[in-house]
C-alpha cells in the first residue's frame, strides 16, 4: 500500500532519516498486509533514509499508545471522583449528625488525637453542674471538681492515655452535681466523655459517690489503725473479737491478727473487761488507765472503749513511755531552771500571751523585783511600765513607740538585740529570742564590767606601750619565723645596734651579726637557737659582760604563739656593788668569827674567877669564917648576887656561842612536866616573894611527860618566869599554863605587865636587845633569845601575844617526839 500523500510530503520535509523513523512507526501501527506492501517501496530507498524512516515510525507509534492509555486513565479517574464525591457527601452528613448528637447540653467529650496535639473539646454541660465552658478552665479539673473526684479522674485519664485502660466513674463538682465519666481508647484516639445524668440517676450516683468515699475512708482508717503502734480491737454484739490490728496481735504474742481472733487471745485481763462492760451499761464511752502484762512487764495503758448498736471498739495507748518522757521532761525543766539560776546572766521567758512563765535569780536581782510580783505572771508590757516608773529603764522621748518596737519581738522570726544604758550607769545587752511555740526568751547581759575592762585594757595597752618605750630595760620580741615583732629604744642603746638594722621584720641573724662583736662571750648563738630551734621551750637567765665594761643581765622568756622575748638589764652598778658587798661580807664573816672566838675565850676565862668569887663569898657568909658586921654582911650579899647574875650571863653567852657554832646537841629523854615546872618555879621563888607576886600553875590539860631535853626545858621555863617577874606588877599573879595540843605540848607564861609595843616585838628575840620598858631591872637581853634557840632546837615554835594594857603572854610549843638529837643550825 502506498503512503498517503500527506505522509509523503511530511517525509520529504523531515529528510531521509526522519522519514525512515516515521515509516517505521507507521509500519508498527499498520496492518501486516499493508506492511508487506510497503516493503518494496522501503527497499527502494537508501539505507540511511530507511533508518530514519523506521525511527519516525517508532516515535509516532509510542505517542499513539500513550495517548490511548491516557484517555483510558482519565475515564477511570473521572469514575472514581464521582464515587468519592458521593462518599464525602455521606461522611459530611454523618459528621453533621454526630456533631448534632455531641453538641447536646448534657454531655461533653475530650478527644486526644496523639501525644503532642492539644485535646479537642466537643459539646457542653448544663450550667447547674458547675462545669465551665472555657477550654482551659474545663481541663483544669481541680478548679471545678471536688479534690477526690479530680484526683481520681486525672489518674484514670493518665492510665487511659498511657496504657489504654478504660474507666467509668462518677465525679462530683463543686456545685454538688454528679457526672458520669467514661474513658475509652479507639485506635490512636483517647476519648473521655462527661455525661450529665437525670434526677433519678443522680440519686443513684450520689449513693455511688458516698459508697466510694466511705469505702476509701474505711480502707484508709483500717490501714491507719493497723499501722499504729497501739492495740486496737473491734467486738461484735456478743462481745467476741471480730477484728484486731497488728499491735494487738503482737501484744498478745499471736502470729497475726487472724490467729489472735481465732484463739480468742485477750489484751486486757478479765477484771478490766468486766469493768468496761459494766460501765457500758450506763455510758457508751469508757476511758480509764488500766494495767496489763506485756512481754513479762506490767505496763499502764490509757484505754478508750466505745460501744455501739452492732458491737464495740477500743484502743489502748501505752502510757509507760509517756510517763517516763514526762518525768524526764520535768527533770530537764528543773535542771534547766536550776542551771539558769546559777548563771550571772538574767533570763526571763514570756509565753505567747506575753505572760511571765520563767525567770532566774539573776533576773530578779537585776531589776530588784519582789518574788511575789514575779510569781503572779505579770504581763511584759506592764512589767516594762513598772520598770520605767521606778526609773530603772533608760529614758525614751517616745515611750509608746519604743515599747511597741521592743514588743515587736513577739511577731519576729529572728532574734533581736538591743543595748540599754540604764540610769544607774550600767550597760545591758538585751537579746529577744522568739520561741517556736510563741513567746520570747529575754536575755539581759550586764556589759558594764566588760566595757570597763575593754576600756581599761585599751588604756593599759597604750600605757604599756609608752612604758615599754621609756623603760631602761631593753626588750625585743621575735616571732616564730625569727623576725622582730616588738622592741624598745633601750635595746638598741644597750647593744649599740644601728637604727638601719633595728626595725620590725629584721631577722635575728642580722641582729646577731652586729651584737657578736660587742662581747667576747656573746650569748646570741643561744638566743638564735632559742628563737628558731625546736628544742624544749624553757625560760632561761644569764649575764653577759660587754667589751666596754657594761654588764647586762638577760632573760629568755617564751611567749604564746611561738614568740620569744629577750630582756636586757644594765646591772653594771649592781655587779660592782655586789662585788664590794661580797668583799665586805667576807670581812664581816671574818670579824664575826673573831668575835665568836673572843666571846668563847673570854667566857671560859671569866667562869673560873667568877666561880672563885662566888665560892669565897659563900665562905665569908658562913659563921665559921668569923663574925661580920651588918654592913659587911650586906656587902657580901651584894657581891654574891652580882656574881650570880654575871655567872648566868656568862653561861647564856656560852650556850648561845655553842648554838651558833652548831655543836650543841640535845639529850632527848622523857621530861616530866610537873617536875620541870616545879624546878623552874623554885629558881624564881625568892624573886616572887620579894615582890609579893604569886605564881598560878595550870596543868589540868597537860600530859604527864613528853620527849625533850629536861635541862633545856627547865632553862626555858626559868627564863620565861624571870622575864615575867621582871615586868609583872607587885602583888600580881603570873600564870604558867601547860596543855596538850594536836601539834604537841604547849607552855605559856602570862604577866599583867605594861605589855610590849610593836617596835619592841620586832626585835624582842634579837640578842643583847635589852629594854627597860617598865621592868624592874635591865638585863643583858639574852633570855628570850635563849628561849627561842632552845625551843627551835626541839623543833618547836615561840610566839608572843602582847599589847598595851594587856600584859604579855609567851607561848612555846614543843613537838611530842622530836626527830632524834637535833644539831643546832648555824
PDB file of N, CA and C in Angstrom, residues 402-465:
ATOM      1  N   UNK A 402       8.720  53.295 121.466  1.00  0.00           N
ATOM      2  CA  UNK A 402       9.870  52.470 121.870  1.00  0.00           C
ATOM      3  C   UNK A 402       9.410  51.125 122.416  1.00  0.00           C
ATOM      4  N   UNK A 403       8.346  51.148 123.232  1.00  0.00           N
ATOM      5  CA  UNK A 403       7.849  49.888 123.810  1.00  0.00           C
ATOM      6  C   UNK A 403       7.242  49.003 122.731  1.00  0.00           C
ATOM      7  N   UNK A 404       6.481  49.576 121.803  1.00  0.00           N
ATOM      8  CA  UNK A 404       5.898  48.776 120.726  1.00  0.00           C
ATOM      9  C   UNK A 404       6.982  48.159 119.858  1.00  0.00           C
ATOM     10  N   UNK A 405       8.024  48.922 119.599  1.00  0.00           N
ATOM     11  CA  UNK A 405       9.130  48.378 118.815  1.00  0.00           C
ATOM     12  C   UNK A 405       9.813  47.235 119.553  1.00  0.00           C
ATOM     13  N   UNK A 406       9.936  47.373 120.878  1.00  0.00           N
ATOM     14  CA  UNK A 406      10.566  46.318 121.670  1.00  0.00           C
ATOM     15  C   UNK A 406       9.699  45.067 121.709  1.00  0.00           C
ATOM     16  N   UNK A 407       8.403  45.252 121.911  1.00  0.00           N
ATOM     17  CA  UNK A 407       7.492  44.100 121.972  1.00  0.00           C
ATOM     18  C   UNK A 407       7.216  43.516 120.597  1.00  0.00           C
ATOM     19  N   UNK A 408       7.727  44.138 119.550  1.00  0.00           N
ATOM     20  CA  UNK A 408       7.622  43.530 118.217  1.00  0.00           C
ATOM     21  C   UNK A 408       8.364  42.222 118.109  1.00  0.00           C
ATOM     22  N   UNK A 409       9.171  41.901 119.118  1.00  0.00           N
ATOM     23  CA  UNK A 409       9.879  40.624 119.115  1.00  0.00           C
ATOM     24  C   UNK A 409       8.928  39.442 119.134  1.00  0.00           C
ATOM     25  N   UNK A 410       7.677  39.645 119.655  1.00  0.00           N
ATOM     26  CA  UNK A 410       6.704  38.552 119.686  1.00  0.00           C
ATOM     27  C   UNK A 410       6.190  38.221 118.285  1.00  0.00           C
ATOM     28  N   UNK A 411       6.371  39.126 117.355  1.00  0.00           N
ATOM     29  CA  UNK A 411       5.945  38.888 115.968  1.00  0.00           C
ATOM     30  C   UNK A 411       7.132  38.631 115.045  1.00  0.00           C
ATOM     31  N   UNK A 412       8.331  38.656 115.575  1.00  0.00           N
ATOM     32  CA  UNK A 412       9.540  38.487 114.761  1.00  0.00           C
ATOM     33  C   UNK A 412       9.868  37.004 114.622  1.00  0.00           C
ATOM     34  N   UNK A 413      10.726  36.736 113.675  1.00  0.00           N
ATOM     35  CA  UNK A 413      11.203  35.370 113.424  1.00  0.00           C
ATOM     36  C   UNK A 413      12.642  35.209 113.894  1.00  0.00           C
ATOM     37  N   UNK A 414      13.448  36.216 113.632  1.00  0.00           N
ATOM     38  CA  UNK A 414      14.848  36.171 114.014  1.00  0.00           C
ATOM     39  C   UNK A 414      15.046  36.876 115.359  1.00  0.00           C
ATOM     40  N   UNK A 415      16.098  36.501 116.103  1.00  0.00           N
ATOM     41  CA  UNK A 415      16.381  37.186 117.375  1.00  0.00           C
ATOM     42  C   UNK A 415      16.706  38.656 117.143  1.00  0.00           C
ATOM     43  N   UNK A 416      16.353  39.469 118.129  1.00  0.00           N
ATOM     44  CA  UNK A 416      16.633  40.892 118.092  1.00  0.00           C
ATOM     45  C   UNK A 416      17.552  41.261 119.241  1.00  0.00           C
ATOM     46  N   UNK A 417      18.370  42.255 119.021  1.00  0.00           N
ATOM     47  CA  UNK A 417      19.361  42.650 120.027  1.00  0.00           C
ATOM     48  C   UNK A 417      19.265  44.160 120.251  1.00  0.00           C
ATOM     49  N   UNK A 418      19.323  44.553 121.516  1.00  0.00           N
ATOM     50  CA  UNK A 418      19.268  45.964 121.895  1.00  0.00           C
ATOM     51  C   UNK A 418      20.353  46.231 122.928  1.00  0.00           C
ATOM     52  N   UNK A 419      20.696  47.512 123.063  1.00  0.00           N
ATOM     53  CA  UNK A 419      21.684  47.946 124.046  1.00  0.00           C
ATOM     54  C   UNK A 419      21.051  49.043 124.890  1.00  0.00           C
ATOM     55  N   UNK A 420      20.935  48.764 126.205  1.00  0.00           N
ATOM     56  CA  UNK A 420      20.310  49.707 127.127  1.00  0.00           C
ATOM     57  C   UNK A 420      21.371  50.323 128.030  1.00  0.00           C
ATOM     58  N   UNK A 421      21.336  51.654 128.137  1.00  0.00           N
ATOM     59  CA  UNK A 421      22.193  52.368 129.079  1.00  0.00           C
ATOM     60  C   UNK A 421      21.303  52.829 130.226  1.00  0.00           C
ATOM     61  N   UNK A 422      21.355  52.099 131.337  1.00  0.00           N
ATOM     62  CA  UNK A 422      20.449  52.335 132.446  1.00  0.00           C
ATOM     63  C   UNK A 422      20.817  53.621 133.180  1.00  0.00           C
ATOM     64  N   UNK A 423      19.844  54.212 133.894  1.00  0.00           N
ATOM     65  CA  UNK A 423      20.134  55.453 134.627  1.00  0.00           C
ATOM     66  C   UNK A 423      21.200  55.299 135.698  1.00  0.00           C
ATOM     67  N   UNK A 424      21.385  54.088 136.259  1.00  0.00           N
ATOM     68  CA  UNK A 424      22.404  53.910 137.300  1.00  0.00           C
ATOM     69  C   UNK A 424      23.797  53.712 136.745  1.00  0.00           C
ATOM     70  N   UNK A 425      23.977  53.873 135.425  1.00  0.00           N
ATOM     71  CA  UNK A 425      25.294  53.785 134.826  1.00  0.00           C
ATOM     72  C   UNK A 425      25.631  52.429 134.241  1.00  0.00           C
ATOM     73  N   UNK A 426      24.774  51.436 134.422  1.00  0.00           N
ATOM     74  CA  UNK A 426      25.044  50.116 133.864  1.00  0.00           C
ATOM     75  C   UNK A 426      24.650  50.059 132.388  1.00  0.00           C
ATOM     76  N   UNK A 427      25.349  49.187 131.687  1.00  0.00           N
ATOM     77  CA  UNK A 427      25.053  48.956 130.273  1.00  0.00           C
ATOM     78  C   UNK A 427      24.594  47.508 130.122  1.00  0.00           C
ATOM     79  N   UNK A 428      23.389  47.320 129.574  1.00  0.00           N
ATOM     80  CA  UNK A 428      22.773  45.996 129.464  1.00  0.00           C
ATOM     81  C   UNK A 428      22.600  45.650 127.991  1.00  0.00           C
ATOM     82  N   UNK A 429      23.043  44.451 127.627  1.00  0.00           N
ATOM     83  CA  UNK A 429      22.791  43.900 126.288  1.00  0.00           C
ATOM     84  C   UNK A 429      21.556  43.012 126.374  1.00  0.00           C
ATOM     85  N   UNK A 430      20.519  43.394 125.621  1.00  0.00           N
ATOM     86  CA  UNK A 430      19.233  42.701 125.678  1.00  0.00           C
ATOM     87  C   UNK A 430      19.048  41.919 124.382  1.00  0.00           C
ATOM     88  N   UNK A 431      18.808  40.622 124.513  1.00  0.00           N
ATOM     89  CA  UNK A 431      18.580  39.752 123.353  1.00  0.00           C
ATOM     90  C   UNK A 431      17.181  39.155 123.492  1.00  0.00           C
ATOM     91  N   UNK A 432      16.342  39.389 122.486  1.00  0.00           N
ATOM     92  CA  UNK A 432      14.983  38.832 122.448  1.00  0.00           C
ATOM     93  C   UNK A 432      14.976  37.679 121.456  1.00  0.00           C
ATOM     94  N   UNK A 433      14.803  36.466 121.977  1.00  0.00           N
ATOM     95  CA  UNK A 433      14.861  35.262 121.146  1.00  0.00           C
ATOM     96  C   UNK A 433      13.465  34.668 121.030  1.00  0.00           C
ATOM     97  N   UNK A 434      12.789  34.781 119.857  1.00  0.00           N
ATOM     98  CA  UNK A 434      11.442  34.210 119.701  1.00  0.00           C
ATOM     99  C   UNK A 434      11.470  32.689 119.855  1.00  0.00           C
ATOM    100  N   UNK A 435      10.427  32.138 120.496  1.00  0.00           N
ATOM    101  CA  UNK A 435      10.309  30.714 120.707  1.00  0.00           C
ATOM    102  C   UNK A 435       9.456  30.079 119.613  1.00  0.00           C
ATOM    103  N   UNK A 436       9.695  28.806 119.273  1.00  0.00           N
ATOM    104  CA  UNK A 436       8.927  28.159 118.188  1.00  0.00           C
ATOM    105  C   UNK A 436       7.427  28.107 118.461  1.00  0.00           C
ATOM    106  N   UNK A 437       7.031  27.938 119.715  1.00  0.00           N
ATOM    107  CA  UNK A 437       5.624  27.820 120.044  1.00  0.00           C
ATOM    108  C   UNK A 437       5.026  29.149 120.495  1.00  0.00           C
ATOM    109  N   UNK A 438       5.678  30.221 120.160  1.00  0.00           N
ATOM    110  CA  UNK A 438       5.208  31.527 120.593  1.00  0.00           C
ATOM    111  C   UNK A 438       5.911  31.954 121.862  1.00  0.00           C
ATOM    112  N   UNK A 439       5.895  33.223 122.120  1.00  0.00           N
ATOM    113  CA  UNK A 439       6.580  33.730 123.291  1.00  0.00           C
ATOM    114  C   UNK A 439       8.004  34.144 122.948  1.00  0.00           C
ATOM    115  N   UNK A 440       8.650  34.749 123.923  1.00  0.00           N
ATOM    116  CA  UNK A 440      10.001  35.282 123.732  1.00  0.00           C
ATOM    117  C   UNK A 440      10.808  35.005 124.991  1.00  0.00           C
ATOM    118  N   UNK A 441      12.050  34.605 124.802  1.00  0.00           N
ATOM    119  CA  UNK A 441      13.000  34.488 125.900  1.00  0.00           C
ATOM    120  C   UNK A 441      13.920  35.703 125.868  1.00  0.00           C
ATOM    121  N   UNK A 442      13.908  36.450 126.961  1.00  0.00           N
ATOM    122  CA  UNK A 442      14.715  37.669 127.061  1.00  0.00           C
ATOM    123  C   UNK A 442      15.980  37.357 127.842  1.00  0.00           C
ATOM    124  N   UNK A 443      17.107  37.737 127.294  1.00  0.00           N
ATOM    125  CA  UNK A 443      18.410  37.567 127.945  1.00  0.00           C
ATOM    126  C   UNK A 443      18.999  38.953 128.187  1.00  0.00           C
ATOM    127  N   UNK A 444      19.334  39.224 129.454  1.00  0.00           N
ATOM    128  CA  UNK A 444      19.878  40.517 129.842  1.00  0.00           C
ATOM    129  C   UNK A 444      21.317  40.299 130.328  1.00  0.00           C
ATOM    130  N   UNK A 445      22.272  40.700 129.524  1.00  0.00           N
ATOM    131  CA  UNK A 445      23.685  40.525 129.853  1.00  0.00           C
ATOM    132  C   UNK A 445      24.272  41.865 130.288  1.00  0.00           C
ATOM    133  N   UNK A 446      24.840  41.875 131.478  1.00  0.00           N
ATOM    134  CA  UNK A 446      25.437  43.094 132.025  1.00  0.00           C
ATOM    135  C   UNK A 446      26.827  43.273 131.420  1.00  0.00           C
ATOM    136  N   UNK A 447      26.938  44.285 130.555  1.00  0.00           N
ATOM    137  CA  UNK A 447      28.205  44.541 129.871  1.00  0.00           C
ATOM    138  C   UNK A 447      29.019  45.641 130.536  1.00  0.00           C
ATOM    139  N   UNK A 448      28.556  46.113 131.689  1.00  0.00           N
ATOM    140  CA  UNK A 448      29.250  47.238 132.321  1.00  0.00           C
ATOM    141  C   UNK A 448      30.702  46.883 132.616  1.00  0.00           C
ATOM    142  N   UNK A 449      30.889  45.748 133.259  1.00  0.00           N
ATOM    143  CA  UNK A 449      32.256  45.353 133.610  1.00  0.00           C
ATOM    144  C   UNK A 449      33.086  45.055 132.374  1.00  0.00           C
ATOM    145  N   UNK A 450      32.435  44.427 131.376  1.00  0.00           N
ATOM    146  CA  UNK A 450      33.161  44.108 130.153  1.00  0.00           C
ATOM    147  C   UNK A 450      33.626  45.370 129.431  1.00  0.00           C
ATOM    148  N   UNK A 451      32.701  46.348 129.317  1.00  0.00           N
ATOM    149  CA  UNK A 451      33.078  47.594 128.658  1.00  0.00           C
ATOM    150  C   UNK A 451      34.163  48.301 129.448  1.00  0.00           C
ATOM    151  N   UNK A 452      34.018  48.274 130.775  1.00  0.00           N
ATOM    152  CA  UNK A 452      35.034  48.903 131.612  1.00  0.00           C
ATOM    153  C   UNK A 452      36.374  48.206 131.446  1.00  0.00           C
ATOM    154  N   UNK A 453      36.327  46.865 131.387  1.00  0.00           N
ATOM    155  CA  UNK A 453      37.571  46.122 131.204  1.00  0.00           C
ATOM    156  C   UNK A 453      38.190  46.408 129.845  1.00  0.00           C
ATOM    157  N   UNK A 454      37.342  46.490 128.808  1.00  0.00           N
ATOM    158  CA  UNK A 454      37.876  46.800 127.488  1.00  0.00           C
ATOM    159  C   UNK A 454      38.516  48.181 127.462  1.00  0.00           C
ATOM    160  N   UNK A 455      37.852  49.133 128.126  1.00  0.00           N
ATOM    161  CA  UNK A 455      38.417  50.472 128.182  1.00  0.00           C
ATOM    162  C   UNK A 455      39.736  50.469 128.928  1.00  0.00           C
ATOM    163  N   UNK A 456      39.722  49.759 130.067  1.00  0.00           N
ATOM    164  CA  UNK A 456      40.965  49.714 130.837  1.00  0.00           C
ATOM    165  C   UNK A 456      42.051  48.934 130.102  1.00  0.00           C
ATOM    166  N   UNK A 457      41.614  47.880 129.361  1.00  0.00           N
ATOM    167  CA  UNK A 457      42.611  47.126 128.600  1.00  0.00           C
ATOM    168  C   UNK A 457      43.241  47.998 127.516  1.00  0.00           C
ATOM    169  N   UNK A 458      42.388  48.772 126.813  1.00  0.00           N
ATOM    170  CA  UNK A 458      42.926  49.657 125.778  1.00  0.00           C
ATOM    171  C   UNK A 458      43.870  50.681 126.385  1.00  0.00           C
ATOM    172  N   UNK A 459      43.447  51.234 127.528  1.00  0.00           N
ATOM    173  CA  UNK A 459      44.313  52.192 128.205  1.00  0.00           C
ATOM    174  C   UNK A 459      45.606  51.532 128.661  1.00  0.00           C
ATOM    175  N   UNK A 460      45.463  50.294 129.174  1.00  0.00           N
ATOM    176  CA  UNK A 460      46.657  49.590 129.650  1.00  0.00           C
ATOM    177  C   UNK A 460      47.613  49.300 128.501  1.00  0.00           C
ATOM    178  N   UNK A 461      47.058  48.959 127.329  1.00  0.00           N
ATOM    179  CA  UNK A 461      47.928  48.696 126.180  1.00  0.00           C
ATOM    180  C   UNK A 461      48.694  49.954 125.796  1.00  0.00           C
ATOM    181  N   UNK A 462      47.976  51.091 125.785  1.00  0.00           N
ATOM    182  CA  UNK A 462      48.676  52.339 125.455  1.00  0.00           C
ATOM    183  C   UNK A 462      49.716  52.689 126.516  1.00  0.00           C
ATOM    184  N   UNK A 463      49.319  52.495 127.784  1.00  0.00           N
ATOM    185  CA  UNK A 463      50.275  52.797 128.861  1.00  0.00           C
ATOM    186  C   UNK A 463      51.469  51.866 128.788  1.00  0.00           C
ATOM    187  N   UNK A 464      51.204  50.582 128.514  1.00  0.00           N
ATOM    188  CA  UNK A 464      52.307  49.634 128.419  1.00  0.00           C
ATOM    189  C   UNK A 464      53.233  49.981 127.256  1.00  0.00           C
ATOM    190  N   UNK A 465      52.616  50.447 126.152  1.00  0.00           N
ATOM    191  CA  UNK A 465      53.463  50.852 125.026  1.00  0.00           C
ATOM    192  C   UNK A 465      54.351  52.025 125.380  1.00  0.00           C
TER     193      UNK A 465
END
